[in-house]
PDB file of C-alpha atoms in Angstrom:
ATOM      1  CA  MET A   1      84.450   7.803 -51.541  1.00 92.00           C
ATOM      2  CA  ARG A   2      81.619  10.168 -50.706  1.00 94.00           C
ATOM      3  CA  LEU A   3      80.467  13.371 -50.943  1.00 95.00           C
ATOM      4  CA  ARG A   4      77.751  15.175 -49.087  1.00 93.00           C
ATOM      5  CA  CYS A   5      76.256  18.276 -50.946  1.00 93.00           C
ATOM      6  CA  GLU A   6      73.308  19.549 -53.010  1.00 94.00           C
ATOM      7  CA  ALA A   7      73.338  18.639 -56.410  1.00 95.00           C
ATOM      8  CA  GLU A   8      71.316  18.926 -59.780  1.00 95.00           C
ATOM      9  CA  VAL A   9      71.133  17.332 -63.052  1.00 94.00           C
ATOM     10  CA  VAL A  10      71.173  19.201 -66.097  1.00 92.00           C
ATOM     11  CA  ARG A  11      70.448  17.594 -68.993  1.00 90.00           C
ATOM     12  CA  ARG A  12      72.154  19.856 -71.813  1.00 86.00           C
ATOM     13  CA  GLN A  13      70.232  18.530 -75.225  1.00 78.00           C
ATOM     14  CA  GLN A  14      66.903  18.828 -73.980  1.00 66.00           C
ATOM     15  CA  GLN A  15      64.708  20.513 -76.492  1.00 59.00           C
ATOM     16  CA  PRO A  16      63.231  22.893 -75.968  1.00 58.00           C
ATOM     17  CA  PRO A  17      65.402  24.153 -73.435  1.00 54.00           C
ATOM     18  CA  GLY A  18      63.645  23.543 -70.048  1.00 53.00           C
ATOM     19  CA  PRO A  19      63.468  25.932 -66.974  1.00 57.00           C
ATOM     20  CA  ARG A  20      66.239  24.575 -64.545  1.00 63.00           C
ATOM     21  CA  GLY A  21      65.269  22.455 -61.084  1.00 65.00           C
ATOM     22  CA  ARG A  22      66.462  23.231 -58.242  1.00 79.00           C
ATOM     23  CA  SER A  23      69.433  21.516 -56.444  1.00 85.00           C
ATOM     24  CA  ALA A  24      68.435  18.840 -53.970  1.00 90.00           C
ATOM     25  CA  ARG A  25      70.587  17.366 -50.943  1.00 92.00           C
ATOM     26  CA  ALA A  26      72.312  14.712 -52.604  1.00 94.00           C
ATOM     27  CA  LEU A  27      75.102  11.524 -51.783  1.00 95.00           C
ATOM     28  CA  LEU A  28      77.630  10.892 -54.446  1.00 96.00           C
ATOM     29  CA  SER A  29      79.511   7.693 -53.897  1.00 96.00           C
ATOM     30  CA  LEU A  30      82.318   6.911 -56.565  1.00 96.00           C
ATOM     31  CA  GLY A  31      82.865   3.111 -56.853  1.00 94.00           C
ATOM     32  CA  ARG A  32      82.936   0.187 -59.188  1.00 92.00           C
ATOM     33  CA  PRO A  33      79.779  -1.967 -59.470  1.00 89.00           C
ATOM     34  CA  ARG A  34      79.980  -5.468 -59.591  1.00 86.00           C
ATOM     35  CA  GLY A  35      81.781  -7.036 -62.928  1.00 80.00           C
ATOM     36  CA  SER A  36      82.497  -3.624 -64.096  1.00 83.00           C
ATOM     37  CA  ALA A  37      86.181  -3.010 -64.765  1.00 80.00           C
ATOM     38  CA  GLY A  38      85.680   1.232 -64.144  1.00 87.00           C
ATOM     39  CA  ALA A  39      84.594   3.336 -61.738  1.00 92.00           C
ATOM     40  CA  CYS A  40      81.283   5.340 -62.067  1.00 93.00           C
ATOM     41  CA  LEU A  41      79.276   7.557 -59.482  1.00 95.00           C
ATOM     42  CA  LEU A  42      76.405   7.098 -57.826  1.00 96.00           C
ATOM     43  CA  LEU A  43      74.306  10.015 -57.076  1.00 96.00           C
ATOM     44  CA  CYS A  44      71.655   9.492 -54.707  1.00 95.00           C
ATOM     45  CA  THR A  45      68.610  11.822 -53.574  1.00 94.00           C
ATOM     46  CA  ALA A  46      65.834  11.919 -51.266  1.00 90.00           C
ATOM     47  CA  ARG A  47      63.563  11.551 -54.249  1.00 90.00           C
ATOM     48  CA  ASP A  48      65.848   8.263 -55.258  1.00 92.00           C
ATOM     49  CA  ARG A  49      67.697   7.173 -52.814  1.00 92.00           C
ATOM     50  CA  ALA A  50      68.672   4.187 -55.254  1.00 93.00           C
ATOM     51  CA  GLY A  51      70.340   6.322 -57.241  1.00 93.00           C
ATOM     52  CA  ALA A  52      71.333   7.139 -60.607  1.00 94.00           C
ATOM     53  CA  ARG A  53      74.668   5.671 -61.888  1.00 95.00           C
ATOM     54  CA  TYR A  54      77.228   7.681 -64.720  1.00 95.00           C
ATOM     55  CA  GLY A  55      80.576   6.046 -65.858  1.00 94.00           C
ATOM     56  CA  LEU A  56      83.598   8.011 -65.491  1.00 94.00           C
ATOM     57  CA  ARG A  57      86.272   6.498 -67.690  1.00 93.00           C
ATOM     58  CA  ASP A  58      87.070   8.883 -70.557  1.00 94.00           C
ATOM     59  CA  ASN A  59      83.580  10.196 -69.841  1.00 95.00           C
ATOM     60  CA  VAL A  60      84.263  13.621 -68.544  1.00 96.00           C
ATOM     61  CA  GLU A  61      84.042  16.274 -70.972  1.00 95.00           C
ATOM     62  CA  ARG A  62      85.052  19.531 -68.822  1.00 95.00           C
ATOM     63  CA  PHE A  63      85.332  20.185 -64.910  1.00 96.00           C
ATOM     64  CA  PHE A  64      84.178  23.553 -63.824  1.00 97.00           C
ATOM     65  CA  THR A  65      85.837  24.355 -60.679  1.00 96.00           C
ATOM     66  CA  ARG A  66      86.255  28.578 -60.933  1.00 95.00           C
ATOM     67  CA  PHE A  67      84.331  28.563 -57.282  1.00 96.00           C
ATOM     68  CA  VAL A  68      85.212  25.470 -55.815  1.00 96.00           C
ATOM     69  CA  ASP A  69      86.676  26.741 -52.802  1.00 96.00           C
ATOM     70  CA  GLU A  70      83.504  27.810 -51.602  1.00 95.00           C
ATOM     71  CA  GLY A  71      82.015  24.295 -52.281  1.00 95.00           C
ATOM     72  CA  LYS A  72      80.867  24.820 -55.901  1.00 96.00           C
ATOM     73  CA  ALA A  73      81.508  22.454 -59.166  1.00 97.00           C
ATOM     74  CA  THR A  74      79.961  20.916 -62.038  1.00 97.00           C
ATOM     75  CA  VAL A  75      81.164  18.063 -63.643  1.00 96.00           C
ATOM     76  CA  ARG A  76      79.922  17.986 -67.157  1.00 96.00           C
ATOM     77  CA  LEU A  77      79.555  14.184 -69.082  1.00 96.00           C
ATOM     78  CA  ARG A  78      79.612  13.065 -72.323  1.00 95.00           C
ATOM     79  CA  GLU A  79      77.268   9.766 -71.630  1.00 94.00           C
ATOM     80  CA  PRO A  80      74.838  10.956 -70.749  1.00 94.00           C
ATOM     81  CA  PRO A  81      74.937  14.623 -71.965  1.00 94.00           C
ATOM     82  CA  VAL A  82      74.340  16.124 -68.651  1.00 94.00           C
ATOM     83  CA  ASP A  83      76.314  18.241 -65.840  1.00 95.00           C
ATOM     84  CA  LEU A  84      76.469  17.412 -62.522  1.00 96.00           C
ATOM     85  CA  CYS A  85      76.245  20.519 -60.297  1.00 96.00           C
ATOM     86  CA  LEU A  86      77.623  20.125 -57.122  1.00 96.00           C
ATOM     87  CA  SER A  87      76.898  23.388 -54.611  1.00 95.00           C
ATOM     88  CA  LYS A  88      77.060  23.397 -50.555  1.00 92.00           C
ATOM     89  CA  ALA A  89      80.435  20.834 -50.151  1.00 93.00           C
ATOM     90  CA  ASN A  90      82.695  21.044 -47.693  1.00 93.00           C
ATOM     91  CA  ALA A  91      85.637  22.794 -49.824  1.00 94.00           C
ATOM     92  CA  SER A  92      87.984  20.454 -48.750  1.00 94.00           C
ATOM     93  CA  SER A  93      86.023  17.480 -49.356  1.00 95.00           C
ATOM     94  CA  LEU A  94      85.217  18.289 -52.864  1.00 96.00           C
ATOM     95  CA  LYS A  95      88.924  19.124 -54.490  1.00 96.00           C
ATOM     96  CA  ALA A  96      89.800  15.757 -53.008  1.00 95.00           C
ATOM     97  CA  PHE A  97      86.455  14.310 -54.691  1.00 96.00           C
ATOM     98  CA  LEU A  98      86.999  15.412 -58.058  1.00 96.00           C
ATOM     99  CA  SER A  99      90.660  14.636 -57.680  1.00 95.00           C
ATOM    100  CA  ALA A 100      89.043  11.101 -57.291  1.00 95.00           C
ATOM    101  CA  VAL A 101      86.769  11.653 -60.226  1.00 95.00           C
ATOM    102  CA  ARG A 102      89.450  12.737 -62.064  1.00 95.00           C
ATOM    103  CA  LEU A 103      91.815   9.617 -62.039  1.00 94.00           C
ATOM    104  CA  ALA A 104      88.758   7.523 -62.595  1.00 93.00           C
ATOM    105  CA  HIS A 105      88.217   9.487 -66.036  1.00 94.00           C
ATOM    106  CA  GLN A 106      91.737   9.110 -66.798  1.00 92.00           C
ATOM    107  CA  GLY A 107      91.616   5.583 -66.613  1.00 88.00           C
ATOM    108  CA  THR A 108      93.850   5.169 -63.499  1.00 87.00           C
ATOM    109  CA  ASN A 109      94.690   1.976 -62.122  1.00 86.00           C
ATOM    110  CA  ILE A 110      91.077   1.357 -60.069  1.00 83.00           C
ATOM    111  CA  GLU A 111      92.845  -0.492 -57.364  1.00 85.00           C
ATOM    112  CA  THR A 112      94.228   2.614 -55.936  1.00 89.00           C
ATOM    113  CA  LEU A 113      91.023   4.828 -55.861  1.00 90.00           C
ATOM    114  CA  PRO A 114      89.451   5.379 -52.244  1.00 90.00           C
ATOM    115  CA  LEU A 115      86.193   3.740 -53.735  1.00 92.00           C
ATOM    116  CA  SER A 116      82.650   2.938 -51.911  1.00 92.00           C
ATOM    117  CA  ALA A 117      80.501   0.413 -51.652  1.00 91.00           C
ATOM    118  CA  LEU A 118      77.652   1.615 -54.469  1.00 92.00           C
ATOM    119  CA  VAL A 119      74.202   1.484 -52.175  1.00 92.00           C
ATOM    120  CA  PRO A 120      71.297   3.152 -51.571  1.00 91.00           C
ATOM    121  CA  ALA A 121      71.653   6.224 -49.365  1.00 91.00           C
ATOM    122  CA  LYS A 122      70.104   6.399 -46.205  1.00 90.00           C
ATOM    123  CA  THR A 123      67.450   8.318 -45.493  1.00 86.00           C
ATOM    124  CA  SER A 124      69.253  10.751 -43.169  1.00 82.00           C
ATOM    125  CA  GLU A 125      72.321  10.617 -45.583  1.00 85.00           C
ATOM    126  CA  VAL A 126      69.801  13.140 -48.011  1.00 85.00           C
ATOM    127  CA  GLU A 127      67.406  14.534 -45.968  1.00 83.00           C
ATOM    128  CA  LYS A 128      67.575  18.667 -45.702  1.00 81.00           C
ATOM    129  CA  PRO A 129      70.428  19.233 -42.339  1.00 81.00           C
ATOM    130  CA  LYS A 130      67.815  20.139 -39.457  1.00 86.00           C
ATOM    131  CA  THR A 131      68.406  23.821 -38.450  1.00 92.00           C
ATOM    132  CA  LYS A 132      66.045  24.092 -35.940  1.00 94.00           C
ATOM    133  CA  MET A 133      64.408  22.193 -32.799  1.00 95.00           C
ATOM    134  CA  ILE A 134      61.356  22.787 -30.285  1.00 96.00           C
ATOM    135  CA  ILE A 135      61.278  20.469 -27.373  1.00 96.00           C
ATOM    136  CA  THR A 136      58.644  21.174 -24.831  1.00 95.00           C
ATOM    137  CA  SER A 137      58.429  18.267 -22.041  1.00 95.00           C
ATOM    138  CA  ARG A 138      60.321  16.370 -20.434  1.00 94.00           C
ATOM    139  CA  ARG A 139      59.380  13.122 -22.365  1.00 94.00           C
ATOM    140  CA  ASP A 140      60.078  14.141 -25.992  1.00 94.00           C
ATOM    141  CA  TYR A 141      63.741  14.946 -24.536  1.00 96.00           C
ATOM    142  CA  PRO A 142      66.173  12.753 -26.795  1.00 93.00           C
ATOM    143  CA  LEU A 143      68.084  10.429 -24.151  1.00 89.00           C
ATOM    144  CA  THR A 144      69.762   8.324 -26.152  1.00 87.00           C
ATOM    145  CA  LYS A 145      70.376  10.274 -29.436  1.00 88.00           C
ATOM    146  CA  ASN A 146      72.555  13.308 -30.151  1.00 88.00           C
ATOM    147  CA  PHE A 147      71.113  16.067 -31.225  1.00 91.00           C
ATOM    148  CA  PRO A 148      71.602  16.817 -35.012  1.00 88.00           C
ATOM    149  CA  TYR A 149      75.050  18.229 -35.819  1.00 85.00           C
ATOM    150  CA  SER A 150      72.995  21.529 -38.151  1.00 87.00           C
ATOM    151  CA  LEU A 151      71.364  23.048 -35.346  1.00 93.00           C
ATOM    152  CA  GLU A 152      70.917  26.781 -35.181  1.00 95.00           C
ATOM    153  CA  HIS A 153      68.207  26.838 -33.029  1.00 96.00           C
ATOM    154  CA  LEU A 154      67.337  24.913 -30.095  1.00 97.00           C
ATOM    155  CA  GLN A 155      64.386  25.207 -27.287  1.00 97.00           C
ATOM    156  CA  ALA A 156      64.485  22.525 -24.528  1.00 96.00           C
ATOM    157  CA  SER A 157      62.028  24.507 -22.295  1.00 96.00           C
ATOM    158  CA  TYR A 158      59.944  22.443 -19.143  1.00 95.00           C
ATOM    159  CA  CYS A 159      62.138  19.608 -19.151  1.00 95.00           C
ATOM    160  CA  LYS A 160      63.666  19.297 -15.646  1.00 94.00           C
ATOM    161  CA  LEU A 161      66.720  19.793 -16.510  1.00 95.00           C
ATOM    162  CA  ALA A 162      69.234  20.751 -13.621  1.00 94.00           C
ATOM    163  CA  ARG A 163      72.018  21.037 -16.143  1.00 93.00           C
ATOM    164  CA  ILE A 164      73.088  21.889 -19.766  1.00 93.00           C
ATOM    165  CA  ASP A 165      73.695  18.555 -21.767  1.00 93.00           C
ATOM    166  CA  THR A 166      76.610  18.174 -22.736  1.00 93.00           C
ATOM    167  CA  ARG A 167      75.620  17.226 -26.145  1.00 94.00           C
ATOM    168  CA  VAL A 168      74.434  20.572 -26.418  1.00 94.00           C
ATOM    169  CA  LEU A 169      77.686  21.841 -25.772  1.00 93.00           C
ATOM    170  CA  CYS A 170      79.296  20.302 -29.036  1.00 92.00           C
ATOM    171  CA  LEU A 171      76.660  22.115 -31.107  1.00 93.00           C
ATOM    172  CA  LYS A 172      78.859  24.289 -32.554  1.00 91.00           C
ATOM    173  CA  LYS A 173      76.357  25.847 -34.925  1.00 92.00           C
ATOM    174  CA  LEU A 174      74.010  27.369 -32.587  1.00 95.00           C
ATOM    175  CA  ARG A 175      72.836  30.805 -32.755  1.00 95.00           C
ATOM    176  CA  LYS A 176      70.066  30.848 -30.437  1.00 95.00           C
ATOM    177  CA  LEU A 177      69.715  28.278 -27.329  1.00 96.00           C
ATOM    178  CA  ASP A 178      66.341  28.474 -25.055  1.00 96.00           C
ATOM    179  CA  LEU A 179      66.286  26.371 -21.978  1.00 95.00           C
ATOM    180  CA  SER A 180      63.714  28.320 -20.179  1.00 94.00           C
ATOM    181  CA  HIS A 181      61.749  26.778 -17.122  1.00 94.00           C
ATOM    182  CA  ASN A 182      64.163  24.231 -16.043  1.00 95.00           C
ATOM    183  CA  HIS A 183      65.904  23.771 -12.810  1.00 94.00           C
ATOM    184  CA  ILE A 184      69.586  25.050 -14.120  1.00 93.00           C
ATOM    185  CA  LYS A 185      71.764  26.094 -11.116  1.00 90.00           C
ATOM    186  CA  GLN A 186      75.027  26.952 -13.049  1.00 88.00           C
ATOM    187  CA  LEU A 187      76.300  27.529 -16.083  1.00 88.00           C
ATOM    188  CA  PRO A 188      79.326  25.133 -17.163  1.00 88.00           C
ATOM    189  CA  ALA A 189      82.337  27.464 -18.301  1.00 85.00           C
ATOM    190  CA  THR A 190      82.102  25.356 -21.779  1.00 88.00           C
ATOM    191  CA  ILE A 191      79.329  27.105 -22.767  1.00 89.00           C
ATOM    192  CA  GLY A 192      81.831  29.891 -24.091  1.00 87.00           C
ATOM    193  CA  ASP A 193      82.889  27.301 -26.678  1.00 88.00           C
ATOM    194  CA  LEU A 194      79.888  28.088 -28.691  1.00 91.00           C
ATOM    195  CA  THR A 195      81.154  30.821 -30.715  1.00 90.00           C
ATOM    196  CA  CYS A 196      78.116  31.342 -32.872  1.00 92.00           C
ATOM    197  CA  LEU A 197      75.899  31.716 -30.092  1.00 92.00           C
ATOM    198  CA  GLN A 198      74.057  35.031 -30.495  1.00 91.00           C
ATOM    199  CA  GLU A 199      70.852  34.561 -27.950  1.00 91.00           C
ATOM    200  CA  LEU A 200      70.693  32.706 -24.524  1.00 90.00           C
ATOM    201  CA  ILE A 201      66.995  32.386 -22.766  1.00 91.00           C
ATOM    202  CA  LEU A 202      67.824  31.414 -19.612  1.00 89.00           C
ATOM    203  CA  ARG A 203      64.290  32.801 -17.773  1.00 90.00           C
ATOM    204  CA  ASP A 204      63.019  31.156 -15.136  1.00 90.00           C
ATOM    205  CA  ASN A 205      65.708  28.861 -13.776  1.00 90.00           C
ATOM    206  CA  HIS A 206      67.787  28.503 -10.173  1.00 88.00           C
ATOM    207  CA  LEU A 207      70.635  30.309 -11.483  1.00 83.00           C
ATOM    208  CA  GLU A 208      73.269  30.744  -8.396  1.00 77.00           C
ATOM    209  CA  SER A 209      76.283  31.605 -10.039  1.00 68.00           C
ATOM    210  CA  PHE A 210      77.887  33.352 -13.774  1.00 66.00           C
ATOM    211  CA  SER A 211      81.791  33.105 -13.753  1.00 66.00           C
ATOM    212  CA  GLY A 212      83.488  35.807 -14.468  1.00 67.00           C
ATOM    213  CA  ALA A 213      85.942  33.157 -16.764  1.00 67.00           C
ATOM    214  CA  LEU A 214      82.335  32.464 -18.618  1.00 71.00           C
ATOM    215  CA  CYS A 215      82.024  36.588 -19.557  1.00 68.00           C
ATOM    216  CA  ASN A 216      85.642  36.247 -20.722  1.00 74.00           C
ATOM    217  CA  SER A 217      84.716  33.871 -23.355  1.00 77.00           C
ATOM    218  CA  THR A 218      84.077  34.259 -26.985  1.00 78.00           C
ATOM    219  CA  LEU A 219      80.292  34.997 -25.154  1.00 81.00           C
ATOM    220  CA  GLN A 220      82.149  38.374 -25.017  1.00 78.00           C
ATOM    221  CA  LYS A 221      82.183  39.092 -29.014  1.00 81.00           C
ATOM    222  CA  SER A 222      79.000  36.938 -29.907  1.00 85.00           C
ATOM    223  CA  LEU A 223      76.300  37.304 -27.539  1.00 84.00           C
ATOM    224  CA  GLN A 224      73.408  39.871 -28.184  1.00 84.00           C
ATOM    225  CA  PHE A 225      70.470  38.512 -25.984  1.00 83.00           C
ATOM    226  CA  LEU A 226      70.414  37.064 -22.541  1.00 80.00           C
ATOM    227  CA  ASP A 227      67.453  36.404 -20.730  1.00 79.00           C
ATOM    228  CA  LYS A 228      67.723  35.172 -17.243  1.00 74.00           C
ATOM    229  CA  ARG A 229      64.580  36.496 -15.550  1.00 72.00           C
ATOM    230  CA  LYS A 230      63.142  34.750 -12.761  1.00 68.00           C
ATOM    231  CA  LYS A 231      59.589  35.120 -10.759  1.00 59.00           C
ATOM    232  CA  LYS A 232      60.639  34.958  -7.430  1.00 52.00           C
ATOM    233  CA  THR A 233      63.369  36.897  -6.023  1.00 42.00           C
ATOM    234  CA  ALA A 234      66.790  36.296  -7.106  1.00 47.00           C
ATOM    235  CA  ASP A 235      69.770  34.477  -5.538  1.00 48.00           C
ATOM    236  CA  PRO A 236      72.161  37.104  -3.466  1.00 48.00           C
ATOM    237  CA  ALA A 237      74.650  35.749  -5.504  1.00 44.00           C
ATOM    238  CA  LEU A 238      73.123  36.808  -8.390  1.00 47.00           C
ATOM    239  CA  LYS A 239      73.850  40.100  -7.567  1.00 44.00           C
ATOM    240  CA  GLN A 240      77.463  39.758  -7.810  1.00 41.00           C
ATOM    241  CA  LEU A 241      76.822  39.042 -11.904  1.00 45.00           C
ATOM    242  CA  PRO A 242      80.168  40.683 -13.598  1.00 44.00           C
ATOM    243  CA  LEU A 243      77.785  41.210 -16.456  1.00 46.00           C
ATOM    244  CA  LEU A 244      80.325  44.648 -17.157  1.00 39.00           C
ATOM    245  CA  HIS A 245      82.843  42.356 -18.487  1.00 41.00           C
ATOM    246  CA  LEU A 246      80.052  41.401 -21.508  1.00 46.00           C
ATOM    247  CA  GLY A 247      80.567  45.101 -22.207  1.00 43.00           C
ATOM    248  CA  LEU A 248      76.761  45.740 -21.006  1.00 43.00           C
ATOM    249  CA  LYS A 249      75.035  48.907 -19.738  1.00 40.00           C
ATOM    250  CA  SER A 250      72.122  48.982 -17.839  1.00 40.00           C
ATOM    251  CA  ARG A 251      69.169  50.723 -17.207  1.00 40.00           C
ATOM    252  CA  PRO A 252      65.855  49.766 -15.320  1.00 41.00           C
ATOM    253  CA  GLY A 253      62.767  48.446 -16.549  1.00 42.00           C
ATOM    254  CA  LYS A 254      58.984  48.327 -15.856  1.00 41.00           C
ATOM    255  CA  ALA A 255      57.388  45.541 -14.267  1.00 39.00           C
ATOM    256  CA  ARG A 256      55.043  43.174 -16.406  1.00 39.00           C
ATOM    257  CA  GLY A 257      53.145  40.389 -15.438  1.00 41.00           C
ATOM    258  CA  GLY A 258      54.996  39.786 -12.208  1.00 38.00           C
ATOM    259  CA  TRP A 259      58.815  40.608 -14.120  1.00 36.00           C
ATOM    260  CA  GLU A 260      60.983  42.808 -12.555  1.00 37.00           C
ATOM    261  CA  LEU A 261      63.346  43.825 -15.210  1.00 39.00           C
ATOM    262  CA  VAL A 262      67.028  45.480 -15.663  1.00 39.00           C
ATOM    263  CA  THR A 263      67.075  45.703 -19.483  1.00 40.00           C
ATOM    264  CA  TYR A 264      71.095  45.704 -20.480  1.00 42.00           C
ATOM    265  CA  HIS A 265      72.510  46.787 -23.803  1.00 40.00           C
ATOM    266  CA  VAL A 266      75.308  45.419 -25.912  1.00 40.00           C
ATOM    267  CA  PRO A 267      77.208  48.727 -27.074  1.00 40.00           C
ATOM    268  CA  GLY A 268      76.471  49.271 -30.946  1.00 39.00           C
ATOM    269  CA  MET A 269      74.275  46.631 -31.395  1.00 36.00           C
ATOM    270  CA  GLY A 270      70.845  47.813 -29.312  1.00 38.00           C
ATOM    271  CA  THR A 271      69.638  44.583 -28.613  1.00 39.00           C
ATOM    272  CA  ALA A 272      67.855  44.148 -25.140  1.00 40.00           C
ATOM    273  CA  LEU A 273      69.006  41.841 -22.673  1.00 41.00           C
ATOM    274  CA  PHE A 274      66.898  41.102 -19.568  1.00 41.00           C
ATOM    275  CA  THR A 275      68.023  39.954 -15.901  1.00 41.00           C
ATOM    276  CA  PRO A 276      66.334  40.317 -12.840  1.00 38.00           C
ATOM    277  CA  SER A 277      66.491  43.402 -10.859  1.00 34.00           C
ATOM    278  CA  LEU A 278      69.128  43.932  -8.626  1.00 33.00           C
ATOM    279  CA  ALA A 279      67.197  46.037  -6.675  1.00 32.00           C
ATOM    280  CA  GLY A 280      63.689  45.537  -5.179  1.00 34.00           C
ATOM    281  CA  LYS A 281      60.899  42.237  -5.261  1.00 35.00           C
ATOM    282  CA  PRO A 282      59.186  41.505  -8.089  1.00 35.00           C
ATOM    283  CA  THR A 283      55.607  42.874  -7.468  1.00 31.00           C
TER     284      THR A 283
END
């Protein structure tokens, strides 16, 4: 059994007591060392991917689980006298992991425990989750690798994209998506499944339609900023964009740098959204 979290090892008998360090991204593994009858914990970090081992049989002094529902817990060991302070873990995974550690401490038949191999962690398993990615050329766009699941901000501009990649639509934590300066003609209805999306930038694309189904999706609640400006005159079909379904109100804007703007505001949020003007051509 393995658990991804942030961990800090606090030495209780350090004299004089030193300041607490910063927690680090870690991978905890519950397994049995070769030739041993009992289980142990292997704690790996980016600084020490080989990891440190801690025996468990009759070696846990106390479990601190008051904030386990927030993904936090502490395992206090007798030898060595350290506290393993765990945080930012998935709450369900943390509960299951602590339950297995408790059984290992109590001497439960090791064959019944969900053990993992005690091997060094991969770099990708202990590095800090990536939340931002900027791509500004076609050659840098990933063709075979998935985007990091933890992305909150993704920019893929000047990549000659004709459609929105289905891999992007799987990034459920996305808050800002910038696909400006591409060749996108349509938005898939499934973009409405990005329930955290607050900013959508589609400037200088070839949009031809904007479905009512999309406007009735979760974007109606989450979206705060939409930019779909275009230097050339918008396709006539764009005049029928059902933006009112998003609860938007418009007011004319000034032309800047060749852009003719209409500004849309989300009621109660005060954040501007930009679209090609529906009256007149860009200057």
